[in-house]
Amino acid sequence: MNTTRSLPKHIAIIMDGNGRWAESQEKQRSEGHLQGAENLRNVLEYCSEYNIDYLTVYAFSTENWNRPEAEVEALMSLLIEFLKAETEKLYNNGIQLRVIGDTSLMPETVQKEIKNALIRLTIPEHKRVLTLALSYGGRNEIVRATKAISRDIVEGKITLDEINEDLFSSYLDTAGIPDPDLLIRTAGELRLSNFMLWQLSYAELYSTNKYWPDFTKDEFIKALDNFNSRTRKFGEIK
Ligand code: FPP
């Protein structure tokens, strides 16, 4: 791998293709999600190794509620299991946990587990952050932020003139987290699928045909190398 490199500070991932991976192995879709959760653990390790401070993953979208009940239940169980099993490891590895999305829609049992994990893993001194997007939709987040800003105007806490991009960002679920530099989407799709619509404005996009459970360390390094080869212009002329 190229050693004089510019690394993304924040990687966002749309972990797509669990279902197709399962189909290709003649397995149940839930087995694909299980392998997907396993691979998230691996990718967390690659991020540690490559000093990526922020990782945000799309684990459950607002649209995913429309999947068959059994699949939603399997994903909820996996999430509970992940939070239970990983909290201590995340703590020991100096990682903070953030959750973005409308978690009020999650089952009580999941909400409780999220709360427990957040209590133990909201540690400002931990500079690395894992953000789970749960019951998340970019449009939903923007609408919730707009409502919160409007409420603060009505209550006289802020004025209309004070609203600018920085202030608006501070009302989003991702407040305080820098925007992603790199968006990785697996399974060959070229869509944002309602993920971090505001925050991905200047991200470099990377798509690979690999299904999420097959997104290995080599694939991760390929994505970093690809990012390194891009000239980021932020709308300017370089
Ligand atoms: C997309 O695959 C993936 C999801 C809808 C959920 C992502 C979830 C995981 C990786 C595992 C659970 C996560 C945690 C944090 C425990 P798909 O089902 O849309 O795949 P397909 O497009 O091939 O059907």
PDB file of C-alpha atoms and ligand atoms in Angstrom:
ATOM      1  CA  MET A   1       0.000   0.000   0.000  1.00  0.00           C
ATOM      2  CA  ASN A   2       1.054   3.554  -0.736  1.00  0.00           C
ATOM      3  CA  THR A   3       2.659   4.921   2.448  1.00  0.00           C
ATOM      4  CA  THR A   4       2.638   8.706   1.875  1.00  0.00           C
ATOM      5  CA  ARG A   5      -1.070   8.873   1.962  1.00  0.00           C
ATOM      6  CA  SER A   6      -3.923  11.044   2.919  1.00  0.00           C
ATOM      7  CA  LEU A   7      -6.333   9.041   5.008  1.00  0.00           C
ATOM      8  CA  PRO A   8      -9.989   9.811   5.534  1.00  0.00           C
ATOM      9  CA  LYS A   9     -10.702  11.009   9.064  1.00  0.00           C
ATOM     10  CA  HIS A  10     -14.295   9.827   8.818  1.00  0.00           C
ATOM     11  CA  ILE A  11     -15.554   6.833   6.807  1.00  0.00           C
ATOM     12  CA  ALA A  12     -19.268   6.232   6.303  1.00  0.00           C
ATOM     13  CA  ILE A  13     -20.414   2.836   5.052  1.00  0.00           C
ATOM     14  CA  ILE A  14     -23.596   1.558   3.451  1.00  0.00           C
ATOM     15  CA  MET A  15     -23.219  -2.130   4.318  1.00  0.00           C
ATOM     16  CA  ASP A  16     -25.193  -3.555   1.423  1.00  0.00           C
ATOM     17  CA  GLY A  17     -25.509  -7.075   0.046  1.00  0.00           C
ATOM     18  CA  ASN A  18     -26.061  -9.241   3.131  1.00  0.00           C
ATOM     19  CA  GLY A  19     -29.147 -10.768   1.506  1.00  0.00           C
ATOM     20  CA  ARG A  20     -27.423 -11.434  -1.815  1.00  0.00           C
ATOM     21  CA  TRP A  21     -24.438 -12.905  -0.002  1.00  0.00           C
ATOM     22  CA  ALA A  22     -26.797 -15.319   1.796  1.00  0.00           C
ATOM     23  CA  GLU A  23     -28.568 -16.216  -1.461  1.00  0.00           C
ATOM     24  CA  SER A  24     -25.239 -16.869  -3.180  1.00  0.00           C
ATOM     25  CA  GLN A  25     -24.441 -19.339  -0.367  1.00  0.00           C
ATOM     26  CA  GLU A  26     -27.947 -20.822  -0.392  1.00  0.00           C
ATOM     27  CA  LYS A  27     -28.445 -19.573   3.161  1.00  0.00           C
ATOM     28  CA  GLN A  28     -31.193 -17.641   4.949  1.00  0.00           C
ATOM     29  CA  ARG A  29     -31.068 -13.845   4.724  1.00  0.00           C
ATOM     30  CA  SER A  30     -30.624 -13.702   8.515  1.00  0.00           C
ATOM     31  CA  GLU A  31     -27.352 -15.634   8.088  1.00  0.00           C
ATOM     32  CA  GLY A  32     -26.210 -12.853   5.741  1.00  0.00           C
ATOM     33  CA  HIS A  33     -26.960 -10.247   8.398  1.00  0.00           C
ATOM     34  CA  LEU A  34     -25.115 -12.334  10.988  1.00  0.00           C
ATOM     35  CA  GLN A  35     -22.034 -12.420   8.754  1.00  0.00           C
ATOM     36  CA  GLY A  36     -22.548  -8.711   8.119  1.00  0.00           C
ATOM     37  CA  ALA A  37     -22.444  -7.951  11.841  1.00  0.00           C
ATOM     38  CA  GLU A  38     -19.326 -10.110  12.113  1.00  0.00           C
ATOM     39  CA  ASN A  39     -17.699  -8.112   9.348  1.00  0.00           C
ATOM     40  CA  LEU A  40     -18.505  -4.849  11.087  1.00  0.00           C
ATOM     41  CA  ARG A  41     -16.363  -6.112  13.970  1.00  0.00           C
ATOM     42  CA  ASN A  42     -13.533  -6.759  11.496  1.00  0.00           C
ATOM     43  CA  VAL A  43     -13.831  -3.337   9.884  1.00  0.00           C
ATOM     44  CA  LEU A  44     -13.709  -1.693  13.314  1.00  0.00           C
ATOM     45  CA  GLU A  45     -10.328  -3.360  13.740  1.00  0.00           C
ATOM     46  CA  TYR A  46      -9.084  -2.144  10.358  1.00  0.00           C
ATOM     47  CA  CYS A  47     -10.138   1.377  11.351  1.00  0.00           C
ATOM     48  CA  SER A  48      -8.062   1.096  14.541  1.00  0.00           C
ATOM     49  CA  GLU A  49      -5.113  -0.150  12.560  1.00  0.00           C
ATOM     50  CA  TYR A  50      -5.319   2.692  10.023  1.00  0.00           C
ATOM     51  CA  ASN A  51      -6.124   5.397  12.572  1.00  0.00           C
ATOM     52  CA  ILE A  52      -9.534   6.221  11.171  1.00  0.00           C
ATOM     53  CA  ASP A  53     -11.119   8.251  13.969  1.00  0.00           C
ATOM     54  CA  TYR A  54     -14.741   8.160  12.842  1.00  0.00           C
ATOM     55  CA  LEU A  55     -16.722   5.259  11.418  1.00  0.00           C
ATOM     56  CA  THR A  56     -20.442   5.612  10.705  1.00  0.00           C
ATOM     57  CA  VAL A  57     -22.438   2.619   9.496  1.00  0.00           C
ATOM     58  CA  TYR A  58     -25.950   2.382   8.110  1.00  0.00           C
ATOM     59  CA  ALA A  59     -27.230  -0.518  10.214  1.00  0.00           C
ATOM     60  CA  PHE A  60     -30.992   0.027   9.871  1.00  0.00           C
ATOM     61  CA  SER A  61     -32.822   2.575   7.749  1.00  0.00           C
ATOM     62  CA  THR A  62     -36.258   4.133   8.192  1.00  0.00           C
ATOM     63  CA  GLU A  63     -37.236   2.145   5.073  1.00  0.00           C
ATOM     64  CA  ASN A  64     -36.023  -1.157   6.580  1.00  0.00           C
ATOM     65  CA  TRP A  65     -39.126  -1.156   8.839  1.00  0.00           C
ATOM     66  CA  ASN A  66     -41.035  -2.281   5.720  1.00  0.00           C
ATOM     67  CA  ARG A  67     -39.116  -5.585   5.504  1.00  0.00           C
ATOM     68  CA  PRO A  68     -40.827  -8.841   6.564  1.00  0.00           C
ATOM     69  CA  GLU A  69     -41.404  -8.962  10.321  1.00  0.00           C
ATOM     70  CA  ALA A  70     -39.109 -11.961  10.790  1.00  0.00           C
ATOM     71  CA  GLU A  71     -36.201 -10.163   9.101  1.00  0.00           C
ATOM     72  CA  VAL A  72     -36.736  -7.003  11.156  1.00  0.00           C
ATOM     73  CA  GLU A  73     -36.812  -9.146  14.315  1.00  0.00           C
ATOM     74  CA  ALA A  74     -33.615 -10.926  13.297  1.00  0.00           C
ATOM     75  CA  LEU A  75     -31.900  -7.561  12.749  1.00  0.00           C
ATOM     76  CA  MET A  76     -33.114  -6.267  16.137  1.00  0.00           C
ATOM     77  CA  SER A  77     -31.792  -9.393  17.880  1.00  0.00           C
ATOM     78  CA  LEU A  78     -28.449  -9.010  16.132  1.00  0.00           C
ATOM     79  CA  LEU A  79     -28.270  -5.417  17.226  1.00  0.00           C
ATOM     80  CA  ILE A  80     -28.956  -6.308  20.868  1.00  0.00           C
ATOM     81  CA  GLU A  81     -26.333  -9.027  20.677  1.00  0.00           C
ATOM     82  CA  PHE A  82     -23.819  -6.655  19.055  1.00  0.00           C
ATOM     83  CA  LEU A  83     -24.321  -3.974  21.703  1.00  0.00           C
ATOM     84  CA  LYS A  84     -24.097  -6.497  24.551  1.00  0.00           C
ATOM     85  CA  ALA A  85     -21.003  -8.194  23.196  1.00  0.00           C
ATOM     86  CA  GLU A  86     -19.102  -5.149  21.937  1.00  0.00           C
ATOM     87  CA  THR A  87     -19.609  -2.522  24.642  1.00  0.00           C
ATOM     88  CA  GLU A  88     -16.661  -3.629  26.745  1.00  0.00           C
ATOM     89  CA  LYS A  89     -14.386  -4.093  23.736  1.00  0.00           C
ATOM     90  CA  LEU A  90     -15.267  -0.658  22.396  1.00  0.00           C
ATOM     91  CA  TYR A  91     -14.566   0.828  25.830  1.00  0.00           C
ATOM     92  CA  ASN A  92     -11.201  -0.923  26.100  1.00  0.00           C
ATOM     93  CA  ASN A  93     -10.261   0.243  22.609  1.00  0.00           C
ATOM     94  CA  GLY A  94     -10.995   3.868  23.481  1.00  0.00           C
ATOM     95  CA  ILE A  95     -14.001   4.121  21.191  1.00  0.00           C
ATOM     96  CA  GLN A  96     -17.026   6.279  21.872  1.00  0.00           C
ATOM     97  CA  LEU A  97     -20.457   5.187  20.670  1.00  0.00           C
ATOM     98  CA  ARG A  98     -22.981   7.477  19.002  1.00  0.00           C
ATOM     99  CA  VAL A  99     -26.368   6.551  17.623  1.00  0.00           C
ATOM    100  CA  ILE A 100     -28.126   8.564  14.926  1.00  0.00           C
ATOM    101  CA  GLY A 101     -31.701   8.101  13.783  1.00  0.00           C
ATOM    102  CA  ASP A 102     -35.159   8.038  15.274  1.00  0.00           C
ATOM    103  CA  THR A 103     -34.605   5.330  17.871  1.00  0.00           C
ATOM    104  CA  SER A 104     -37.971   6.085  19.493  1.00  0.00           C
ATOM    105  CA  LEU A 105     -39.375   3.770  16.806  1.00  0.00           C
ATOM    106  CA  MET A 106     -37.273   0.805  17.970  1.00  0.00           C
ATOM    107  CA  PRO A 107     -38.736  -1.897  20.243  1.00  0.00           C
ATOM    108  CA  GLU A 108     -38.379  -1.138  23.971  1.00  0.00           C
ATOM    109  CA  THR A 109     -35.853  -3.934  24.479  1.00  0.00           C
ATOM    110  CA  VAL A 110     -33.572  -2.460  21.817  1.00  0.00           C
ATOM    111  CA  GLN A 111     -34.011   1.070  23.149  1.00  0.00           C
ATOM    112  CA  LYS A 112     -32.977  -0.162  26.584  1.00  0.00           C
ATOM    113  CA  GLU A 113     -29.839  -1.805  25.205  1.00  0.00           C
ATOM    114  CA  ILE A 114     -28.949   1.319  23.220  1.00  0.00           C
ATOM    115  CA  LYS A 115     -29.360   3.427  26.368  1.00  0.00           C
ATOM    116  CA  ASN A 116     -27.153   1.067  28.382  1.00  0.00           C
ATOM    117  CA  ALA A 117     -24.464   1.097  25.707  1.00  0.00           C
ATOM    118  CA  LEU A 118     -24.602   4.887  25.399  1.00  0.00           C
ATOM    119  CA  ILE A 119     -24.310   5.344  29.160  1.00  0.00           C
ATOM    120  CA  ARG A 120     -21.133   3.278  29.170  1.00  0.00           C
ATOM    121  CA  LEU A 121     -19.722   4.583  25.919  1.00  0.00           C
ATOM    122  CA  THR A 122     -20.401   8.321  25.961  1.00  0.00           C
ATOM    123  CA  ILE A 123     -16.851   9.204  26.869  1.00  0.00           C
ATOM    124  CA  PRO A 124     -15.681  12.557  25.484  1.00  0.00           C
ATOM    125  CA  GLU A 125     -12.012  11.670  26.158  1.00  0.00           C
ATOM    126  CA  HIS A 126     -12.301   8.770  23.721  1.00  0.00           C
ATOM    127  CA  LYS A 127     -11.477  10.445  20.449  1.00  0.00           C
ATOM    128  CA  ARG A 128     -12.446   7.572  18.164  1.00  0.00           C
ATOM    129  CA  VAL A 129     -16.171   7.323  17.451  1.00  0.00           C
ATOM    130  CA  LEU A 130     -18.346   4.522  16.127  1.00  0.00           C
ATOM    131  CA  THR A 131     -21.712   5.857  14.996  1.00  0.00           C
ATOM    132  CA  LEU A 132     -24.560   3.445  14.367  1.00  0.00           C
ATOM    133  CA  ALA A 133     -27.327   4.750  12.120  1.00  0.00           C
ATOM    134  CA  LEU A 134     -30.445   3.044  13.474  1.00  0.00           C
ATOM    135  CA  SER A 135     -33.952   3.677  12.235  1.00  0.00           C
ATOM    136  CA  TYR A 136     -32.133   6.374  10.317  1.00  0.00           C
ATOM    137  CA  GLY A 137     -33.182   8.382   7.289  1.00  0.00           C
ATOM    138  CA  GLY A 138     -31.441  11.528   6.080  1.00  0.00           C
ATOM    139  CA  ARG A 139     -34.694  13.305   5.261  1.00  0.00           C
ATOM    140  CA  ASN A 140     -36.193  12.329   8.615  1.00  0.00           C
ATOM    141  CA  GLU A 141     -33.097  13.723  10.367  1.00  0.00           C
ATOM    142  CA  ILE A 142     -33.325  17.018   8.460  1.00  0.00           C
ATOM    143  CA  VAL A 143     -37.034  17.351   9.276  1.00  0.00           C
ATOM    144  CA  ARG A 144     -36.378  16.643  12.977  1.00  0.00           C
ATOM    145  CA  ALA A 145     -33.565  19.226  13.010  1.00  0.00           C
ATOM    146  CA  THR A 146     -35.806  21.784  11.296  1.00  0.00           C
ATOM    147  CA  LYS A 147     -38.523  21.221  13.891  1.00  0.00           C
ATOM    148  CA  ALA A 148     -36.015  21.624  16.733  1.00  0.00           C
ATOM    149  CA  ILE A 149     -34.654  24.880  15.237  1.00  0.00           C
ATOM    150  CA  SER A 150     -38.175  26.195  14.724  1.00  0.00           C
ATOM    151  CA  ARG A 151     -39.055  25.352  18.317  1.00  0.00           C
ATOM    152  CA  ASP A 152     -36.009  27.278  19.550  1.00  0.00           C
ATOM    153  CA  ILE A 153     -37.007  30.288  17.444  1.00  0.00           C
ATOM    154  CA  VAL A 154     -40.565  30.209  18.779  1.00  0.00           C
ATOM    155  CA  GLU A 155     -39.204  29.961  22.337  1.00  0.00           C
ATOM    156  CA  GLY A 156     -36.868  32.905  21.653  1.00  0.00           C
ATOM    157  CA  LYS A 157     -33.677  30.884  22.191  1.00  0.00           C
ATOM    158  CA  ILE A 158     -32.299  31.787  18.736  1.00  0.00           C
ATOM    159  CA  THR A 159     -33.180  34.307  16.041  1.00  0.00           C
ATOM    160  CA  LEU A 160     -33.847  33.645  12.367  1.00  0.00           C
ATOM    161  CA  ASP A 161     -30.681  35.546  11.406  1.00  0.00           C
ATOM    162  CA  GLU A 162     -28.546  33.241  13.505  1.00  0.00           C
ATOM    163  CA  ILE A 163     -29.381  30.249  11.292  1.00  0.00           C
ATOM    164  CA  ASN A 164     -26.457  29.285   9.109  1.00  0.00           C
ATOM    165  CA  GLU A 165     -24.925  25.970   8.006  1.00  0.00           C
ATOM    166  CA  ASP A 166     -22.920  25.533  11.208  1.00  0.00           C
ATOM    167  CA  LEU A 167     -25.918  26.189  13.420  1.00  0.00           C
ATOM    168  CA  PHE A 168     -28.088  23.861  11.335  1.00  0.00           C
ATOM    169  CA  SER A 169     -25.435  21.111  11.590  1.00  0.00           C
ATOM    170  CA  SER A 170     -25.503  21.451  15.356  1.00  0.00           C
ATOM    171  CA  TYR A 171     -29.182  20.423  15.326  1.00  0.00           C
ATOM    172  CA  LEU A 172     -28.502  17.235  13.340  1.00  0.00           C
ATOM    173  CA  ASP A 173     -28.007  13.863  15.051  1.00  0.00           C
ATOM    174  CA  THR A 174     -24.344  14.049  14.025  1.00  0.00           C
ATOM    175  CA  ALA A 175     -23.681  17.318  15.914  1.00  0.00           C
ATOM    176  CA  GLY A 176     -19.996  17.591  16.762  1.00  0.00           C
ATOM    177  CA  ILE A 177     -18.926  14.848  14.355  1.00  0.00           C
ATOM    178  CA  PRO A 178     -16.987  15.997  11.264  1.00  0.00           C
ATOM    179  CA  ASP A 179     -18.613  15.212   7.903  1.00  0.00           C
ATOM    180  CA  PRO A 180     -17.542  11.916   6.292  1.00  0.00           C
ATOM    181  CA  ASP A 181     -14.606  12.194   3.878  1.00  0.00           C
ATOM    182  CA  LEU A 182     -15.302   8.851   2.246  1.00  0.00           C
ATOM    183  CA  LEU A 183     -18.532   6.951   1.628  1.00  0.00           C
ATOM    184  CA  ILE A 184     -18.115   3.247   0.889  1.00  0.00           C
ATOM    185  CA  ARG A 185     -21.055   1.332  -0.535  1.00  0.00           C
ATOM    186  CA  THR A 186     -20.789  -2.412  -1.065  1.00  0.00           C
ATOM    187  CA  ALA A 187     -22.746  -4.708  -3.407  1.00  0.00           C
ATOM    188  CA  GLY A 188     -22.298  -2.505  -6.459  1.00  0.00           C
ATOM    189  CA  GLU A 189     -25.125  -0.045  -5.942  1.00  0.00           C
ATOM    190  CA  LEU A 190     -24.632   3.627  -6.777  1.00  0.00           C
ATOM    191  CA  ARG A 191     -27.241   5.220  -4.551  1.00  0.00           C
ATOM    192  CA  LEU A 192     -27.267   7.235  -1.332  1.00  0.00           C
ATOM    193  CA  SER A 193     -30.486   5.554  -0.153  1.00  0.00           C
ATOM    194  CA  ASN A 194     -31.363   8.435   2.180  1.00  0.00           C
ATOM    195  CA  PHE A 195     -28.051   8.146   4.082  1.00  0.00           C
ATOM    196  CA  MET A 196     -26.480  11.282   5.626  1.00  0.00           C
ATOM    197  CA  LEU A 197     -27.866  13.550   2.915  1.00  0.00           C
ATOM    198  CA  TRP A 198     -26.549  16.738   4.520  1.00  0.00           C
ATOM    199  CA  GLN A 199     -23.250  15.346   5.791  1.00  0.00           C
ATOM    200  CA  LEU A 200     -22.133  13.607   2.573  1.00  0.00           C
ATOM    201  CA  SER A 201     -22.151  16.816   0.503  1.00  0.00           C
ATOM    202  CA  TYR A 202     -18.387  16.734  -0.136  1.00  0.00           C
ATOM    203  CA  ALA A 203     -17.586  13.078   0.535  1.00  0.00           C
ATOM    204  CA  GLU A 204     -15.680  11.003  -1.991  1.00  0.00           C
ATOM    205  CA  LEU A 205     -17.863   8.098  -3.110  1.00  0.00           C
ATOM    206  CA  TYR A 206     -16.496   4.571  -3.455  1.00  0.00           C
ATOM    207  CA  SER A 207     -18.485   1.592  -4.660  1.00  0.00           C
ATOM    208  CA  THR A 208     -17.355  -2.025  -4.793  1.00  0.00           C
ATOM    209  CA  ASN A 209     -19.175  -5.064  -6.167  1.00  0.00           C
ATOM    210  CA  LYS A 210     -18.239  -7.107  -3.091  1.00  0.00           C
ATOM    211  CA  TYR A 211     -21.129  -7.995  -0.810  1.00  0.00           C
ATOM    212  CA  TRP A 212     -20.705  -6.584   2.710  1.00  0.00           C
ATOM    213  CA  PRO A 213     -19.773  -9.936   4.353  1.00  0.00           C
ATOM    214  CA  ASP A 214     -17.010 -10.257   1.696  1.00  0.00           C
ATOM    215  CA  PHE A 215     -15.616  -6.780   2.280  1.00  0.00           C
ATOM    216  CA  THR A 216     -12.226  -7.947   3.549  1.00  0.00           C
ATOM    217  CA  LYS A 217      -9.189  -6.063   4.760  1.00  0.00           C
ATOM    218  CA  ASP A 218      -7.778  -6.062   1.203  1.00  0.00           C
ATOM    219  CA  GLU A 219     -10.994  -4.431   0.007  1.00  0.00           C
ATOM    220  CA  PHE A 220     -10.773  -1.880   2.834  1.00  0.00           C
ATOM    221  CA  ILE A 221      -7.213  -1.025   1.812  1.00  0.00           C
ATOM    222  CA  LYS A 222      -8.321  -0.716  -1.833  1.00  0.00           C
ATOM    223  CA  ALA A 223     -10.933   1.825  -0.766  1.00  0.00           C
ATOM    224  CA  LEU A 224      -8.297   3.787   1.190  1.00  0.00           C
ATOM    225  CA  ASP A 225      -5.925   3.707  -1.786  1.00  0.00           C
ATOM    226  CA  ASN A 226      -8.694   4.890  -4.065  1.00  0.00           C
ATOM    227  CA  PHE A 227      -9.488   7.753  -1.669  1.00  0.00           C
ATOM    228  CA  ASN A 228      -5.818   8.643  -1.604  1.00  0.00           C
ATOM    229  CA  SER A 229      -5.769   9.002  -5.390  1.00  0.00           C
ATOM    230  CA  ARG A 230      -8.588  11.576  -5.416  1.00  0.00           C
ATOM    231  CA  THR A 231      -8.046  15.341  -5.541  1.00  0.00           C
ATOM    232  CA  ARG A 232     -10.520  16.891  -3.170  1.00  0.00           C
ATOM    233  CA  LYS A 233     -11.568  20.304  -4.421  1.00  0.00           C
ATOM    234  CA  PHE A 234     -14.574  21.244  -2.295  1.00  0.00           C
ATOM    235  CA  GLY A 235     -15.932  23.198  -5.256  1.00  0.00           C
ATOM    236  CA  GLU A 236     -12.699  25.165  -5.725  1.00  0.00           C
ATOM    237  CA  ILE A 237     -10.064  25.017  -8.502  1.00  0.00           C
ATOM    238  CA  LYS A 238      -6.911  23.125  -7.559  1.00  0.00           C
TER     239      LYS A 238
HETATM  240  C1  FPP B   1     -28.208  -4.420   3.639  1.00  0.00           C
HETATM  241  O1  FPP B   1     -28.221  -5.726   3.160  1.00  0.00           O
HETATM  242  C2  FPP B   1     -27.970  -4.402   5.055  1.00  0.00           C
HETATM  243  C3  FPP B   1     -28.902  -4.072   5.992  1.00  0.00           C
HETATM  244  C4  FPP B   1     -30.293  -3.738   5.679  1.00  0.00           C
HETATM  245  C5  FPP B   1     -28.592  -4.050   7.412  1.00  0.00           C
HETATM  246  C6  FPP B   1     -27.145  -3.947   7.768  1.00  0.00           C
HETATM  247  C7  FPP B   1     -26.942  -4.761   8.961  1.00  0.00           C
HETATM  248  C8  FPP B   1     -25.832  -5.425   9.305  1.00  0.00           C
HETATM  249  C9  FPP B   1     -24.568  -5.328   8.599  1.00  0.00           C
HETATM  250  C10 FPP B   1     -25.818  -6.338  10.461  1.00  0.00           C
HETATM  251  C11 FPP B   1     -26.384  -5.802  11.696  1.00  0.00           C
HETATM  252  C12 FPP B   1     -25.668  -4.617  12.226  1.00  0.00           C
HETATM  253  C13 FPP B   1     -25.344  -4.441  13.498  1.00  0.00           C
HETATM  254  C14 FPP B   1     -24.837  -3.129  13.952  1.00  0.00           C
HETATM  255  C15 FPP B   1     -25.480  -5.516  14.461  1.00  0.00           C
HETATM  256  P1  FPP B   1     -29.509  -6.203   2.371  1.00  0.00           P
HETATM  257  O2  FPP B   1     -30.291  -7.077   3.268  1.00  0.00           O
HETATM  258  O3  FPP B   1     -30.247  -5.017   1.831  1.00  0.00           O
HETATM  259  O4  FPP B   1     -28.860  -7.017   1.202  1.00  0.00           O
HETATM  260  P2  FPP B   1     -29.482  -7.264  -0.241  1.00  0.00           P
HETATM  261  O5  FPP B   1     -29.617  -5.899  -0.891  1.00  0.00           O
HETATM  262  O6  FPP B   1     -28.464  -8.109  -0.901  1.00  0.00           O
HETATM  263  O7  FPP B   1     -30.799  -7.945  -0.031  1.00  0.00           O
END
